[in-house]
Amino acid sequence: MAIRNWGVLIMEHVFISKQDQLEKKLEQWKEQAGSNIKIDVQKSFSGHNVYAITLTDFSVRREEQTALYVAQPHAHEPATTAGMVDVIEQLVTGKDLLGNPTTIDRHKVLSQMILTFNPIGNPYGRENAPYLYWDGSEVTNEQFWCIMRGEEPDAPGKMWDRLDIFDTREIKVPDPIGIVYEPIDEFRYVEPNRSQLSSFFKLFHQMDKQFQYQYWLDLHQTEFARSASQCLVMLPLDDVRIDKQIKDENEAWAGQISQAWQEEGFRVTPPFPLPYVGQQAEYIRKNWGEIDRRINRITIEVKNNAADTPPRRQMDAIESSILKTLRRLTNS
Ligand SMILES: [Zn+2]
């Protein structure tokens, strides 16, 4: 019992995924990073601040830097947040949250890059998540999916629909509504990465006007319910017409991250394009097509809610995808 409590205490210090934990870190980072940090905010309908945390050496000219956006849209995928927070901690202080020295050359990264992190895309959904992380010990995947999207009103125990946007005056909705959705007014909800009305996309466009990102690392988690895999990089939809130069770069980038994971002992599925068809593909084309034609973007998936990938490992896999990206983009 004592050991488990000690473990929980450490995890609460290291696994930062809730809004109040993030805001506490933000206060420290603002002091520690001095002129190398800029905080931008998008106010959500629920009254939360959705943060864009930019780290760079602002004295270097923009033309000499590469701009990377790192973000996560999904409330039920907390290790993406925890991984980002630990990387920010390293870039700001030179040490990770456990006090170990960072392996990254942060001065090189900050002078050669503009880095923007959106660690919690949907704070309302994240606040409603019943657990700090998902380790497979509390709920089955079926229960987890019902928390994520809500339960079918007429078929309890069955996960509800995946919609880009819905209006509670027009359709019968789950009670409670799943944590993946963000309220955007009194009646309407969106899935953040499937509607431009989300705080996730509004914040990106606000930031992109300032920094014109060249790269976007899109962080996610999935259950890998029918596979032994723990990690995967997904490329943009195949039928979005992307220049060969961008496509080749995405593939090389994805390959390097996959290799890094393998070296760290993760079971990795080789990269492939987003597998969506029908309505889901339409949502993606509508919201990401233009971005994917202009910016190098890949999607990271790390295993969630399973005993074989505890929260610390989930976090490690996310971190490793970010750190590998920083090394790639600074040739270090
Ligand atoms: Zn996701």
Short mmCIF file of C-alpha atoms and ligand atoms in Angstrom, two decimals:
data_model
loop_
_atom_site.label_atom_id
_atom_site.label_comp_id
_atom_site.label_asym_id
_atom_site.label_seq_id
_atom_site.Cartn_x
_atom_site.Cartn_y
_atom_site.Cartn_z
CA MET A 1 0.00 0.00 0.00
CA ALA A 2 2.74 2.44 0.96
CA ILE A 3 4.55 1.75 -2.30
CA ARG A 4 1.43 2.40 -4.36
CA ASN A 5 0.80 5.68 -2.53
CA TRP A 6 4.38 6.76 -3.12
CA GLY A 7 3.98 5.89 -6.80
CA VAL A 8 0.78 7.90 -7.03
CA LEU A 9 2.48 10.87 -5.37
CA ILE A 10 5.36 10.78 -7.85
CA MET A 11 2.97 10.47 -10.77
CA GLU A 12 0.97 13.49 -9.60
CA HIS A 13 4.19 15.50 -9.58
CA VAL A 14 5.40 14.25 -12.96
CA PHE A 15 2.22 13.52 -14.89
CA ILE A 16 0.77 16.97 -15.49
CA SER A 17 -2.45 16.83 -17.48
CA LYS A 18 -5.04 18.92 -15.62
CA GLN A 19 -5.64 22.63 -16.18
CA ASP A 20 -4.76 23.70 -12.60
CA GLN A 21 -1.50 21.71 -12.70
CA LEU A 22 -0.59 23.33 -16.02
CA GLU A 23 -1.40 26.82 -14.76
CA LYS A 24 0.86 26.29 -11.74
CA LYS A 25 3.72 25.30 -14.06
CA LEU A 26 3.01 28.29 -16.32
CA GLU A 27 3.58 30.70 -13.43
CA GLN A 28 6.98 29.10 -12.77
CA TRP A 29 7.97 29.02 -16.44
CA LYS A 30 7.16 32.71 -16.88
CA GLU A 31 9.68 33.53 -14.15
CA GLN A 32 12.30 31.00 -15.25
CA ALA A 33 12.23 31.54 -19.02
CA GLY A 34 12.39 35.36 -18.92
CA SER A 35 12.38 36.80 -22.42
CA ASN A 36 12.32 33.38 -24.12
CA ILE A 37 8.65 32.71 -23.42
CA LYS A 38 5.40 34.17 -24.76
CA ILE A 39 1.95 33.07 -23.62
CA ASP A 40 -1.07 33.54 -25.87
CA VAL A 41 -4.61 32.64 -24.88
CA GLN A 42 -7.88 31.68 -26.54
CA LYS A 43 -10.81 32.02 -24.16
CA SER A 44 -13.19 29.06 -24.46
CA PHE A 45 -16.98 29.33 -24.11
CA SER A 46 -16.64 27.39 -20.83
CA GLY A 47 -14.46 30.23 -19.51
CA HIS A 48 -11.15 28.36 -19.63
CA ASN A 49 -7.90 29.71 -20.99
CA VAL A 50 -6.59 27.58 -23.82
CA TYR A 51 -2.87 28.28 -23.88
CA ALA A 52 -0.30 28.60 -26.62
CA ILE A 53 3.12 28.59 -24.99
CA THR A 54 5.83 29.84 -27.33
CA LEU A 55 9.50 29.29 -26.57
CA THR A 56 12.26 30.81 -28.66
CA ASP A 57 15.12 33.27 -28.67
CA PHE A 58 13.13 36.28 -29.87
CA SER A 59 16.33 38.17 -30.75
CA VAL A 60 16.98 35.82 -33.70
CA ARG A 61 15.40 36.81 -37.02
CA ARG A 62 12.33 34.79 -38.01
CA GLU A 63 13.83 33.96 -41.44
CA GLU A 64 16.63 32.08 -39.69
CA GLN A 65 14.27 29.92 -37.63
CA THR A 66 12.02 26.92 -38.19
CA ALA A 67 8.58 27.19 -36.60
CA LEU A 68 6.97 24.09 -35.08
CA TYR A 69 3.46 23.82 -33.61
CA VAL A 70 2.85 21.01 -31.09
CA ALA A 71 -0.75 20.44 -29.98
CA GLN A 72 -3.33 17.98 -28.75
CA PRO A 73 -7.12 18.23 -29.22
CA HIS A 74 -8.52 15.30 -27.21
CA ALA A 75 -9.46 15.48 -23.52
CA HIS A 76 -9.24 11.70 -23.04
CA GLU A 77 -5.59 11.55 -24.18
CA PRO A 78 -3.77 13.05 -21.17
CA ALA A 79 -0.27 11.64 -21.75
CA THR A 80 0.04 13.98 -24.74
CA THR A 81 -0.23 16.89 -22.29
CA ALA A 82 2.09 15.29 -19.73
CA GLY A 83 4.71 14.63 -22.43
CA MET A 84 4.56 18.22 -23.69
CA VAL A 85 4.83 19.65 -20.17
CA ASP A 86 7.95 17.61 -19.41
CA VAL A 87 9.57 18.77 -22.67
CA ILE A 88 8.71 22.43 -21.92
CA GLU A 89 10.19 21.98 -18.43
CA GLN A 90 13.42 20.70 -20.02
CA LEU A 91 13.59 23.58 -22.51
CA VAL A 92 12.96 26.15 -19.77
CA THR A 93 15.05 24.75 -16.89
CA GLY A 94 17.49 22.27 -18.46
CA LYS A 95 16.02 19.50 -16.31
CA ASP A 96 12.99 17.24 -16.57
CA LEU A 97 10.29 17.08 -13.89
CA LEU A 98 12.24 14.44 -11.97
CA GLY A 99 15.32 16.68 -11.95
CA ASN A 100 17.34 14.72 -14.52
CA PRO A 101 19.41 16.85 -16.91
CA THR A 102 17.90 17.15 -20.38
CA THR A 103 19.53 15.41 -23.33
CA ILE A 104 18.54 18.21 -25.70
CA ASP A 105 20.74 21.19 -26.63
CA ARG A 106 18.15 23.73 -25.56
CA HIS A 107 20.14 26.83 -26.52
CA LYS A 108 20.49 25.51 -30.06
CA VAL A 109 16.78 24.62 -30.16
CA LEU A 110 15.67 28.02 -28.88
CA SER A 111 17.90 29.97 -31.25
CA GLN A 112 17.11 27.89 -34.35
CA MET A 113 13.42 27.29 -33.69
CA ILE A 114 10.13 28.91 -32.74
CA LEU A 115 8.25 26.32 -30.71
CA THR A 116 4.61 26.68 -29.78
CA PHE A 117 2.81 24.18 -27.53
CA ASN A 118 -0.93 23.91 -26.92
CA PRO A 119 -0.85 21.34 -24.09
CA ILE A 120 -4.62 21.18 -23.38
CA GLY A 121 -6.81 21.76 -26.44
CA ASN A 122 -10.11 21.25 -24.59
CA PRO A 123 -9.73 22.15 -20.89
CA TYR A 124 -13.48 21.72 -20.26
CA GLY A 125 -13.35 18.09 -21.42
CA ARG A 126 -10.10 17.45 -19.58
CA GLU A 127 -11.55 18.83 -16.35
CA ASN A 128 -14.46 16.41 -16.70
CA ALA A 129 -12.14 13.43 -17.16
CA PRO A 130 -12.55 11.28 -14.04
CA TYR A 131 -8.88 10.18 -13.94
CA LEU A 132 -5.50 11.89 -14.22
CA TYR A 133 -4.41 9.17 -16.67
CA TRP A 134 -5.76 5.93 -18.13
CA ASP A 135 -3.77 2.84 -17.19
CA GLY A 136 -6.33 0.12 -17.87
CA SER A 137 -6.90 -0.62 -14.17
CA GLU A 138 -10.13 1.35 -13.67
CA VAL A 139 -12.22 0.94 -16.83
CA THR A 140 -12.42 -1.37 -19.83
CA ASN A 141 -11.98 0.11 -23.29
CA GLU A 142 -15.76 -0.09 -23.84
CA GLN A 143 -16.37 1.95 -20.67
CA PHE A 144 -13.58 4.34 -21.64
CA TRP A 145 -15.16 4.97 -25.05
CA CYS A 146 -18.50 5.73 -23.37
CA ILE A 147 -16.78 8.35 -21.20
CA MET A 148 -15.07 9.75 -24.28
CA ARG A 149 -18.11 10.17 -26.54
CA GLY A 150 -20.99 9.53 -24.17
CA GLU A 151 -23.46 6.63 -24.19
CA GLU A 152 -26.20 6.05 -26.75
CA PRO A 153 -29.30 7.50 -25.03
CA ASP A 154 -31.33 4.45 -26.09
CA ALA A 155 -28.59 1.83 -25.70
CA PRO A 156 -26.68 2.21 -22.42
CA GLY A 157 -23.16 0.79 -22.58
CA LYS A 158 -22.82 1.60 -26.27
CA MET A 159 -20.59 4.46 -27.39
CA TRP A 160 -22.37 7.43 -29.03
CA ASP A 161 -21.62 9.04 -32.41
CA ARG A 162 -18.52 10.80 -33.66
CA LEU A 163 -19.74 14.16 -34.95
CA ASP A 164 -17.87 17.31 -36.01
CA ILE A 165 -20.59 19.52 -34.50
CA PHE A 166 -24.03 18.99 -32.97
CA ASP A 167 -26.83 21.07 -31.50
CA THR A 168 -28.56 19.80 -28.36
CA ARG A 169 -31.83 21.38 -29.57
CA GLU A 170 -31.80 19.27 -32.71
CA ILE A 171 -30.75 15.75 -31.69
CA LYS A 172 -31.02 13.42 -28.72
CA VAL A 173 -27.63 13.56 -27.00
CA PRO A 174 -25.94 11.45 -24.32
CA ASP A 175 -26.22 12.37 -20.64
CA PRO A 176 -23.54 13.26 -19.77
CA ILE A 177 -22.07 14.38 -23.10
CA GLY A 178 -18.69 12.74 -23.75
CA ILE A 179 -15.51 14.50 -22.67
CA VAL A 180 -14.10 14.62 -26.21
CA TYR A 181 -16.61 17.35 -27.09
CA GLU A 182 -16.14 21.07 -26.41
CA PRO A 183 -19.15 23.35 -25.85
CA ILE A 184 -18.92 26.39 -28.12
CA ASP A 185 -22.16 28.08 -27.04
CA GLU A 186 -25.17 27.27 -24.92
CA PHE A 187 -26.37 24.54 -27.30
CA ARG A 188 -23.60 23.48 -29.66
CA TYR A 189 -20.63 21.16 -29.14
CA VAL A 190 -17.71 20.29 -31.42
CA GLU A 191 -15.00 17.67 -31.59
CA PRO A 192 -11.99 20.01 -31.43
CA ASN A 193 -9.96 18.65 -34.38
CA ARG A 194 -13.03 18.33 -36.62
CA SER A 195 -14.44 21.87 -36.44
CA GLN A 196 -12.86 25.25 -37.06
CA LEU A 197 -15.16 26.62 -34.33
CA SER A 198 -13.13 24.84 -31.62
CA SER A 199 -10.70 26.67 -29.35
CA PHE A 200 -8.07 24.24 -30.70
CA PHE A 201 -8.34 25.55 -34.28
CA LYS A 202 -9.04 29.18 -33.33
CA LEU A 203 -5.86 29.24 -31.25
CA PHE A 204 -3.85 27.68 -34.06
CA HIS A 205 -4.98 30.31 -36.58
CA GLN A 206 -4.32 33.09 -34.07
CA MET A 207 -0.76 31.78 -33.59
CA ASP A 208 -0.14 30.95 -37.25
CA LYS A 209 -0.75 34.60 -38.15
CA GLN A 210 2.17 35.48 -35.88
CA PHE A 211 4.65 32.75 -36.73
CA GLN A 212 3.66 30.98 -40.00
CA TYR A 213 4.45 27.46 -38.86
CA GLN A 214 6.31 25.07 -41.16
CA TYR A 215 5.74 21.96 -39.03
CA TRP A 216 2.88 20.62 -36.91
CA LEU A 217 3.25 17.67 -34.57
CA ASP A 218 -0.27 16.49 -33.79
CA LEU A 219 -0.29 14.41 -30.59
CA HIS A 220 -2.85 11.69 -29.86
CA GLN A 221 -3.45 8.44 -28.04
CA THR A 222 -5.44 5.39 -29.05
CA GLU A 223 -6.22 1.99 -27.52
CA PHE A 224 -4.74 -0.24 -30.26
CA ALA A 225 -7.62 -2.55 -29.35
CA ARG A 226 -6.95 -5.10 -32.05
CA SER A 227 -3.16 -4.86 -32.29
CA ALA A 228 -0.09 -5.46 -30.13
CA SER A 229 1.29 -2.08 -31.14
CA GLN A 230 2.07 0.73 -28.68
CA CYS A 231 3.09 3.53 -31.03
CA LEU A 232 2.30 4.71 -34.54
CA VAL A 233 2.85 7.75 -36.76
CA MET A 234 0.06 8.55 -39.20
CA LEU A 235 0.58 10.62 -42.35
CA PRO A 236 -2.04 12.97 -43.87
CA LEU A 237 -4.98 11.50 -45.79
CA ASP A 238 -3.85 9.95 -49.05
CA ASP A 239 -6.31 11.82 -51.24
CA VAL A 240 -5.29 15.29 -50.01
CA ARG A 241 -3.03 16.41 -52.85
CA ILE A 242 0.24 17.23 -51.17
CA ASP A 243 3.45 18.38 -52.91
CA LYS A 244 6.08 15.69 -53.20
CA GLN A 245 8.52 17.77 -51.17
CA ILE A 246 6.15 17.97 -48.19
CA LYS A 247 5.16 14.31 -48.55
CA ASP A 248 8.77 13.09 -48.62
CA GLU A 249 9.65 15.20 -45.60
CA ASN A 250 6.62 13.88 -43.65
CA GLU A 251 7.65 10.31 -44.43
CA ALA A 252 11.29 10.83 -43.44
CA TRP A 253 10.22 12.56 -40.20
CA ALA A 254 7.74 9.77 -39.39
CA GLY A 255 10.41 7.15 -40.08
CA GLN A 256 12.86 8.76 -37.66
CA ILE A 257 10.32 8.91 -34.84
CA SER A 258 9.32 5.28 -35.42
CA GLN A 259 12.95 4.28 -35.24
CA ALA A 260 13.51 6.26 -32.04
CA TRP A 261 10.58 4.43 -30.42
CA GLN A 262 11.92 1.07 -31.51
CA GLU A 263 15.29 1.85 -29.96
CA GLU A 264 13.45 2.62 -26.70
CA GLY A 265 11.77 -0.78 -26.71
CA PHE A 266 8.27 0.17 -27.89
CA ARG A 267 6.27 -2.05 -30.23
CA VAL A 268 5.81 0.17 -33.28
CA THR A 269 3.50 -0.06 -36.29
CA PRO A 270 5.18 1.43 -39.39
CA PRO A 271 3.75 4.80 -40.57
CA PHE A 272 0.70 4.88 -42.86
CA PRO A 273 -1.78 7.56 -44.05
CA LEU A 274 -4.89 8.33 -41.94
CA PRO A 275 -7.22 5.39 -42.66
CA TYR A 276 -10.52 7.31 -42.56
CA VAL A 277 -13.22 6.93 -45.21
CA GLY A 278 -16.70 8.39 -45.68
CA GLN A 279 -17.88 11.06 -43.27
CA GLN A 280 -14.78 10.99 -41.03
CA ALA A 281 -12.52 11.49 -44.09
CA GLU A 282 -14.75 14.38 -45.14
CA TYR A 283 -14.34 16.03 -41.71
CA ILE A 284 -10.56 15.66 -42.00
CA ARG A 285 -10.36 16.96 -45.59
CA LYS A 286 -12.51 19.96 -44.68
CA ASN A 287 -10.52 20.91 -41.60
CA TRP A 288 -6.99 19.78 -42.44
CA GLY A 289 -6.72 19.75 -46.25
CA GLU A 290 -5.49 23.31 -46.57
CA ILE A 291 -3.13 22.96 -43.61
CA ASP A 292 -1.68 19.68 -44.91
CA ARG A 293 -0.97 21.21 -48.32
CA ARG A 294 1.03 24.01 -46.71
CA ILE A 295 2.58 22.62 -43.51
CA ASN A 296 4.48 19.43 -42.74
CA ARG A 297 2.18 17.60 -40.35
CA ILE A 298 2.20 14.13 -38.83
CA THR A 299 -0.06 12.49 -36.26
CA ILE A 300 1.35 10.61 -33.29
CA GLU A 301 -0.63 7.79 -31.64
CA VAL A 302 0.50 6.29 -28.31
CA LYS A 303 -1.30 3.48 -26.53
CA ASN A 304 -3.87 4.51 -23.92
CA ASN A 305 -5.78 2.63 -21.18
CA ALA A 306 -3.74 -0.57 -21.13
CA ALA A 307 -1.69 -2.31 -18.45
CA ASP A 308 1.19 -2.99 -20.85
CA THR A 309 1.76 0.76 -21.38
CA PRO A 310 1.67 2.47 -17.96
CA PRO A 311 1.28 6.28 -17.83
CA ARG A 312 5.01 6.90 -17.48
CA ARG A 313 5.66 4.88 -20.66
CA GLN A 314 2.85 6.71 -22.47
CA MET A 315 4.51 9.98 -21.51
CA ASP A 316 7.95 8.73 -22.57
CA ALA A 317 6.69 7.79 -26.04
CA ILE A 318 5.09 11.21 -26.52
CA GLU A 319 8.23 12.98 -25.28
CA SER A 320 10.42 10.96 -27.51
CA SER A 321 8.37 12.00 -30.58
CA ILE A 322 8.83 15.67 -29.64
CA LEU A 323 12.54 15.41 -28.79
CA LYS A 324 13.29 13.48 -31.98
CA THR A 325 11.50 16.23 -33.94
CA LEU A 326 13.60 18.94 -32.24
CA ARG A 327 16.80 17.01 -33.04
CA ARG A 328 15.75 16.51 -36.65
CA LEU A 329 14.89 20.16 -37.18
CA THR A 330 18.14 21.42 -35.62
CA ASN A 331 20.40 18.75 -37.12
CA SER A 332 21.56 17.62 -33.69
ZN ZN B 1 -6.91 11.75 -30.44
#
